[in-house]
């Protein structure tokens, strides 16, 4: 009996519906298409490709340039993906390393938490600006509704995170910075 697909394997099969890709291509395509909300490491991609090859969900072709092997989704892979995509999504998992840092901030040197928060806030503001730029590109493009929907989730998420950052100094009892970063 084939093992149930995990979301990582399913995402690779979803991407392989576009046509054969090498592991390298899959990593790059995943980063572009789903990297803002679902991370895949190179080791995960190759581990899943090996498992899916063993279970007949993909086939591996002859090595091409730089000894890269193209993978192709099989009919069994299409069926497994169809079963996965038609099922209920798994519960989301929230893993935010910054929250661990805040939880254990009592072990930081004075002022270090504020530095970390400011750096992380700037990173999220930059990500939001990038999302908004990308949104303008996708907004009028035909056939991009699904990508636009996930992008707009990212926009709303980043807006909420920035609001949270703005209230964080007061919640943590940190002195208010005169040059407070408020994104309008």
PDB file of C-alpha atoms in Angstrom:
ATOM      1  CA  UNK A   1       0.000   0.000   0.000  1.00  0.00           C
ATOM      2  CA  UNK A   2       1.531   3.358  -0.977  1.00  0.00           C
ATOM      3  CA  UNK A   3       2.251   5.729   1.860  1.00  0.00           C
ATOM      4  CA  UNK A   4       0.057   8.770   2.269  1.00  0.00           C
ATOM      5  CA  UNK A   5       1.532  11.883   0.686  1.00  0.00           C
ATOM      6  CA  UNK A   6       2.900  14.557   2.923  1.00  0.00           C
ATOM      7  CA  UNK A   7       2.482  18.185   1.849  1.00  0.00           C
ATOM      8  CA  UNK A   8       6.090  18.436   0.664  1.00  0.00           C
ATOM      9  CA  UNK A   9       5.774  15.436  -1.654  1.00  0.00           C
ATOM     10  CA  UNK A  10       2.372  16.660  -2.839  1.00  0.00           C
ATOM     11  CA  UNK A  11       3.771  20.097  -3.651  1.00  0.00           C
ATOM     12  CA  UNK A  12       6.514  18.501  -5.750  1.00  0.00           C
ATOM     13  CA  UNK A  13       3.955  16.419  -7.619  1.00  0.00           C
ATOM     14  CA  UNK A  14       1.879  19.559  -8.136  1.00  0.00           C
ATOM     15  CA  UNK A  15       4.865  21.315  -9.654  1.00  0.00           C
ATOM     16  CA  UNK A  16       5.696  18.304 -11.836  1.00  0.00           C
ATOM     17  CA  UNK A  17       2.292  18.654 -13.491  1.00  0.00           C
ATOM     18  CA  UNK A  18       3.989  21.449 -15.497  1.00  0.00           C
ATOM     19  CA  UNK A  19       6.378  18.918 -17.010  1.00  0.00           C
ATOM     20  CA  UNK A  20       9.666  17.129 -16.209  1.00  0.00           C
ATOM     21  CA  UNK A  21      12.023  18.974 -13.880  1.00  0.00           C
ATOM     22  CA  UNK A  22      15.314  18.255 -12.199  1.00  0.00           C
ATOM     23  CA  UNK A  23      15.632  18.484  -8.441  1.00  0.00           C
ATOM     24  CA  UNK A  24      17.401  21.792  -8.967  1.00  0.00           C
ATOM     25  CA  UNK A  25      14.493  23.055 -11.105  1.00  0.00           C
ATOM     26  CA  UNK A  26      11.996  21.935  -8.480  1.00  0.00           C
ATOM     27  CA  UNK A  27      13.827  23.792  -5.701  1.00  0.00           C
ATOM     28  CA  UNK A  28      13.935  26.985  -7.791  1.00  0.00           C
ATOM     29  CA  UNK A  29      10.313  26.686  -8.941  1.00  0.00           C
ATOM     30  CA  UNK A  30       9.113  25.933  -5.412  1.00  0.00           C
ATOM     31  CA  UNK A  31      10.972  28.962  -4.093  1.00  0.00           C
ATOM     32  CA  UNK A  32       9.317  31.172  -6.701  1.00  0.00           C
ATOM     33  CA  UNK A  33       5.802  29.737  -6.520  1.00  0.00           C
ATOM     34  CA  UNK A  34       5.325  28.652  -2.898  1.00  0.00           C
ATOM     35  CA  UNK A  35       8.466  29.723  -1.040  1.00  0.00           C
ATOM     36  CA  UNK A  36       6.794  32.557   0.819  1.00  0.00           C
ATOM     37  CA  UNK A  37       4.421  30.227   2.627  1.00  0.00           C
ATOM     38  CA  UNK A  38       5.903  26.733   2.263  1.00  0.00           C
ATOM     39  CA  UNK A  39       9.622  26.199   2.537  1.00  0.00           C
ATOM     40  CA  UNK A  40      11.412  23.326   0.877  1.00  0.00           C
ATOM     41  CA  UNK A  41      15.076  22.647   1.397  1.00  0.00           C
ATOM     42  CA  UNK A  42      17.208  21.027  -1.254  1.00  0.00           C
ATOM     43  CA  UNK A  43      17.693  17.977   0.978  1.00  0.00           C
ATOM     44  CA  UNK A  44      13.909  17.611   1.455  1.00  0.00           C
ATOM     45  CA  UNK A  45      13.331  17.785  -2.301  1.00  0.00           C
ATOM     46  CA  UNK A  46      15.889  15.099  -3.101  1.00  0.00           C
ATOM     47  CA  UNK A  47      14.741  12.885  -0.214  1.00  0.00           C
ATOM     48  CA  UNK A  48      11.112  13.095  -1.399  1.00  0.00           C
ATOM     49  CA  UNK A  49      12.109  12.515  -5.039  1.00  0.00           C
ATOM     50  CA  UNK A  50      13.975   9.344  -4.008  1.00  0.00           C
ATOM     51  CA  UNK A  51      10.940   8.089  -2.051  1.00  0.00           C
ATOM     52  CA  UNK A  52       8.536   8.942  -4.852  1.00  0.00           C
ATOM     53  CA  UNK A  53      10.775   7.185  -7.370  1.00  0.00           C
ATOM     54  CA  UNK A  54      10.806   4.066  -5.164  1.00  0.00           C
ATOM     55  CA  UNK A  55       7.008   4.098  -4.870  1.00  0.00           C
ATOM     56  CA  UNK A  56       6.434   4.757  -8.578  1.00  0.00           C
ATOM     57  CA  UNK A  57       4.988   8.263  -8.264  1.00  0.00           C
ATOM     58  CA  UNK A  58       7.744   9.723 -10.436  1.00  0.00           C
ATOM     59  CA  UNK A  59      10.262   8.360 -12.898  1.00  0.00           C
ATOM     60  CA  UNK A  60      13.780   9.607 -13.323  1.00  0.00           C
ATOM     61  CA  UNK A  61      15.208  10.283 -16.759  1.00  0.00           C
ATOM     62  CA  UNK A  62      18.710  10.224 -18.161  1.00  0.00           C
ATOM     63  CA  UNK A  63      21.135  12.730 -16.656  1.00  0.00           C
ATOM     64  CA  UNK A  64      21.472  15.976 -18.564  1.00  0.00           C
ATOM     65  CA  UNK A  65      23.871  18.878 -18.155  1.00  0.00           C
ATOM     66  CA  UNK A  66      25.777  18.856 -14.868  1.00  0.00           C
ATOM     67  CA  UNK A  67      24.508  15.312 -14.304  1.00  0.00           C
ATOM     68  CA  UNK A  68      21.053  16.628 -13.376  1.00  0.00           C
ATOM     69  CA  UNK A  69      18.272  14.073 -13.734  1.00  0.00           C
ATOM     70  CA  UNK A  70      14.784  15.083 -14.858  1.00  0.00           C
ATOM     71  CA  UNK A  71      11.852  13.703 -12.893  1.00  0.00           C
ATOM     72  CA  UNK A  72       8.461  13.062 -14.482  1.00  0.00           C
ATOM     73  CA  UNK A  73       5.182  12.479 -12.696  1.00  0.00           C
ATOM     74  CA  UNK A  74       3.638   9.066 -13.452  1.00  0.00           C
ATOM     75  CA  UNK A  75      -0.047   8.173 -13.699  1.00  0.00           C
ATOM     76  CA  UNK A  76       0.247   6.800 -10.141  1.00  0.00           C
ATOM     77  CA  UNK A  77       1.734  10.133  -9.085  1.00  0.00           C
ATOM     78  CA  UNK A  78      -1.131  12.019 -10.720  1.00  0.00           C
ATOM     79  CA  UNK A  79      -3.620   9.771  -8.914  1.00  0.00           C
ATOM     80  CA  UNK A  80      -1.861  10.230  -5.558  1.00  0.00           C
ATOM     81  CA  UNK A  81      -1.790  13.993  -6.079  1.00  0.00           C
ATOM     82  CA  UNK A  82      -5.483  14.020  -7.055  1.00  0.00           C
ATOM     83  CA  UNK A  83      -6.332  12.123  -3.870  1.00  0.00           C
ATOM     84  CA  UNK A  84      -4.223  14.496  -1.770  1.00  0.00           C
ATOM     85  CA  UNK A  85      -5.545  17.725  -3.329  1.00  0.00           C
ATOM     86  CA  UNK A  86      -9.149  16.545  -2.937  1.00  0.00           C
ATOM     87  CA  UNK A  87      -8.663  15.756   0.755  1.00  0.00           C
ATOM     88  CA  UNK A  88      -8.961  18.197   3.609  1.00  0.00           C
ATOM     89  CA  UNK A  89      -5.826  20.308   4.136  1.00  0.00           C
ATOM     90  CA  UNK A  90      -3.731  19.423   7.164  1.00  0.00           C
ATOM     91  CA  UNK A  91      -3.755  21.848  10.075  1.00  0.00           C
ATOM     92  CA  UNK A  92      -1.298  24.679   9.699  1.00  0.00           C
ATOM     93  CA  UNK A  93       1.816  24.692  11.817  1.00  0.00           C
ATOM     94  CA  UNK A  94       3.054  27.954  13.211  1.00  0.00           C
ATOM     95  CA  UNK A  95       6.799  28.071  13.785  1.00  0.00           C
ATOM     96  CA  UNK A  96       8.149  31.541  14.434  1.00  0.00           C
ATOM     97  CA  UNK A  97      11.715  31.565  15.770  1.00  0.00           C
ATOM     98  CA  UNK A  98      11.291  35.186  16.908  1.00  0.00           C
ATOM     99  CA  UNK A  99       8.610  34.049  19.350  1.00  0.00           C
ATOM    100  CA  UNK A 100      11.126  31.680  20.948  1.00  0.00           C
ATOM    101  CA  UNK A 101      13.584  34.546  21.266  1.00  0.00           C
ATOM    102  CA  UNK A 102      10.917  36.711  22.911  1.00  0.00           C
ATOM    103  CA  UNK A 103       9.861  33.858  25.197  1.00  0.00           C
ATOM    104  CA  UNK A 104      13.426  33.509  26.469  1.00  0.00           C
ATOM    105  CA  UNK A 105      14.458  37.175  26.152  1.00  0.00           C
ATOM    106  CA  UNK A 106      15.445  37.308  29.804  1.00  0.00           C
ATOM    107  CA  UNK A 107      18.686  35.641  28.737  1.00  0.00           C
ATOM    108  CA  UNK A 108      19.597  38.449  26.307  1.00  0.00           C
ATOM    109  CA  UNK A 109      21.911  41.360  26.974  1.00  0.00           C
ATOM    110  CA  UNK A 110      20.126  44.677  27.609  1.00  0.00           C
ATOM    111  CA  UNK A 111      19.047  46.300  24.362  1.00  0.00           C
ATOM    112  CA  UNK A 112      19.548  43.172  22.282  1.00  0.00           C
ATOM    113  CA  UNK A 113      15.848  42.318  22.146  1.00  0.00           C
ATOM    114  CA  UNK A 114      15.036  45.747  20.723  1.00  0.00           C
ATOM    115  CA  UNK A 115      17.740  45.270  18.041  1.00  0.00           C
ATOM    116  CA  UNK A 116      16.309  41.892  17.101  1.00  0.00           C
ATOM    117  CA  UNK A 117      12.765  43.257  16.954  1.00  0.00           C
ATOM    118  CA  UNK A 118      13.815  46.204  14.772  1.00  0.00           C
ATOM    119  CA  UNK A 119      15.708  43.923  12.387  1.00  0.00           C
ATOM    120  CA  UNK A 120      12.800  41.506  12.114  1.00  0.00           C
ATOM    121  CA  UNK A 121      10.287  44.320  11.645  1.00  0.00           C
ATOM    122  CA  UNK A 122      12.360  45.733   8.777  1.00  0.00           C
ATOM    123  CA  UNK A 123      12.497  42.280   7.181  1.00  0.00           C
ATOM    124  CA  UNK A 124       8.716  41.959   7.326  1.00  0.00           C
ATOM    125  CA  UNK A 125       8.216  45.486   5.961  1.00  0.00           C
ATOM    126  CA  UNK A 126      10.516  44.619   3.053  1.00  0.00           C
ATOM    127  CA  UNK A 127       8.619  41.391   2.409  1.00  0.00           C
ATOM    128  CA  UNK A 128       5.306  43.285   2.403  1.00  0.00           C
ATOM    129  CA  UNK A 129       6.675  45.793  -0.109  1.00  0.00           C
ATOM    130  CA  UNK A 130       7.817  42.914  -2.324  1.00  0.00           C
ATOM    131  CA  UNK A 131       4.407  41.261  -2.083  1.00  0.00           C
ATOM    132  CA  UNK A 132       2.683  44.485  -3.057  1.00  0.00           C
ATOM    133  CA  UNK A 133       4.963  44.864  -6.077  1.00  0.00           C
ATOM    134  CA  UNK A 134       4.267  41.273  -7.100  1.00  0.00           C
ATOM    135  CA  UNK A 135       0.536  41.829  -6.579  1.00  0.00           C
ATOM    136  CA  UNK A 136       0.577  44.612  -9.167  1.00  0.00           C
ATOM    137  CA  UNK A 137       2.178  42.247 -11.671  1.00  0.00           C
ATOM    138  CA  UNK A 138      -0.314  39.446 -11.051  1.00  0.00           C
ATOM    139  CA  UNK A 139      -3.473  41.532 -10.647  1.00  0.00           C
ATOM    140  CA  UNK A 140      -4.258  41.814 -14.359  1.00  0.00           C
ATOM    141  CA  UNK A 141      -2.576  38.643 -15.559  1.00  0.00           C
ATOM    142  CA  UNK A 142      -4.904  35.941 -16.885  1.00  0.00           C
ATOM    143  CA  UNK A 143      -4.800  32.539 -15.194  1.00  0.00           C
ATOM    144  CA  UNK A 144      -3.144  33.811 -12.019  1.00  0.00           C
ATOM    145  CA  UNK A 145      -6.110  33.839  -9.623  1.00  0.00           C
ATOM    146  CA  UNK A 146      -4.724  31.093  -7.354  1.00  0.00           C
ATOM    147  CA  UNK A 147      -1.317  32.726  -7.118  1.00  0.00           C
ATOM    148  CA  UNK A 148      -2.969  36.095  -6.470  1.00  0.00           C
ATOM    149  CA  UNK A 149      -5.128  34.587  -3.704  1.00  0.00           C
ATOM    150  CA  UNK A 150      -2.116  33.131  -1.888  1.00  0.00           C
ATOM    151  CA  UNK A 151      -0.177  36.362  -2.393  1.00  0.00           C
ATOM    152  CA  UNK A 152      -3.004  38.392  -0.868  1.00  0.00           C
ATOM    153  CA  UNK A 153      -2.957  36.083   2.145  1.00  0.00           C
ATOM    154  CA  UNK A 154       0.736  36.915   2.476  1.00  0.00           C
ATOM    155  CA  UNK A 155      -0.027  40.634   2.241  1.00  0.00           C
ATOM    156  CA  UNK A 156      -2.660  40.419   4.989  1.00  0.00           C
ATOM    157  CA  UNK A 157      -0.325  38.304   7.111  1.00  0.00           C
ATOM    158  CA  UNK A 158       2.539  40.779   6.808  1.00  0.00           C
ATOM    159  CA  UNK A 159       0.223  43.700   7.595  1.00  0.00           C
ATOM    160  CA  UNK A 160      -0.919  41.910  10.754  1.00  0.00           C
ATOM    161  CA  UNK A 161       2.672  41.088  11.725  1.00  0.00           C
ATOM    162  CA  UNK A 162       3.688  44.729  11.285  1.00  0.00           C
ATOM    163  CA  UNK A 163       0.757  45.849  13.455  1.00  0.00           C
ATOM    164  CA  UNK A 164       1.930  43.357  16.080  1.00  0.00           C
ATOM    165  CA  UNK A 165       5.486  44.732  15.875  1.00  0.00           C
ATOM    166  CA  UNK A 166       4.130  48.249  16.394  1.00  0.00           C
ATOM    167  CA  UNK A 167       2.446  47.269  19.667  1.00  0.00           C
ATOM    168  CA  UNK A 168       5.244  44.957  20.826  1.00  0.00           C
ATOM    169  CA  UNK A 169       7.383  47.530  22.693  1.00  0.00           C
ATOM    170  CA  UNK A 170       4.412  48.495  24.877  1.00  0.00           C
ATOM    171  CA  UNK A 171       3.470  44.856  25.508  1.00  0.00           C
ATOM    172  CA  UNK A 172       7.046  43.999  26.484  1.00  0.00           C
ATOM    173  CA  UNK A 173       7.533  47.188  28.495  1.00  0.00           C
ATOM    174  CA  UNK A 174      10.364  48.375  26.272  1.00  0.00           C
ATOM    175  CA  UNK A 175      10.989  52.123  26.157  1.00  0.00           C
ATOM    176  CA  UNK A 176       9.201  53.721  23.205  1.00  0.00           C
ATOM    177  CA  UNK A 177      11.530  54.693  20.384  1.00  0.00           C
ATOM    178  CA  UNK A 178      11.067  58.271  19.187  1.00  0.00           C
ATOM    179  CA  UNK A 179      11.673  57.080  15.611  1.00  0.00           C
ATOM    180  CA  UNK A 180       8.942  54.467  15.805  1.00  0.00           C
ATOM    181  CA  UNK A 181       8.305  52.531  12.611  1.00  0.00           C
ATOM    182  CA  UNK A 182       4.642  52.824  11.754  1.00  0.00           C
ATOM    183  CA  UNK A 183       3.646  51.583   8.322  1.00  0.00           C
ATOM    184  CA  UNK A 184       0.577  53.326   7.031  1.00  0.00           C
TER     185      UNK A 184
END
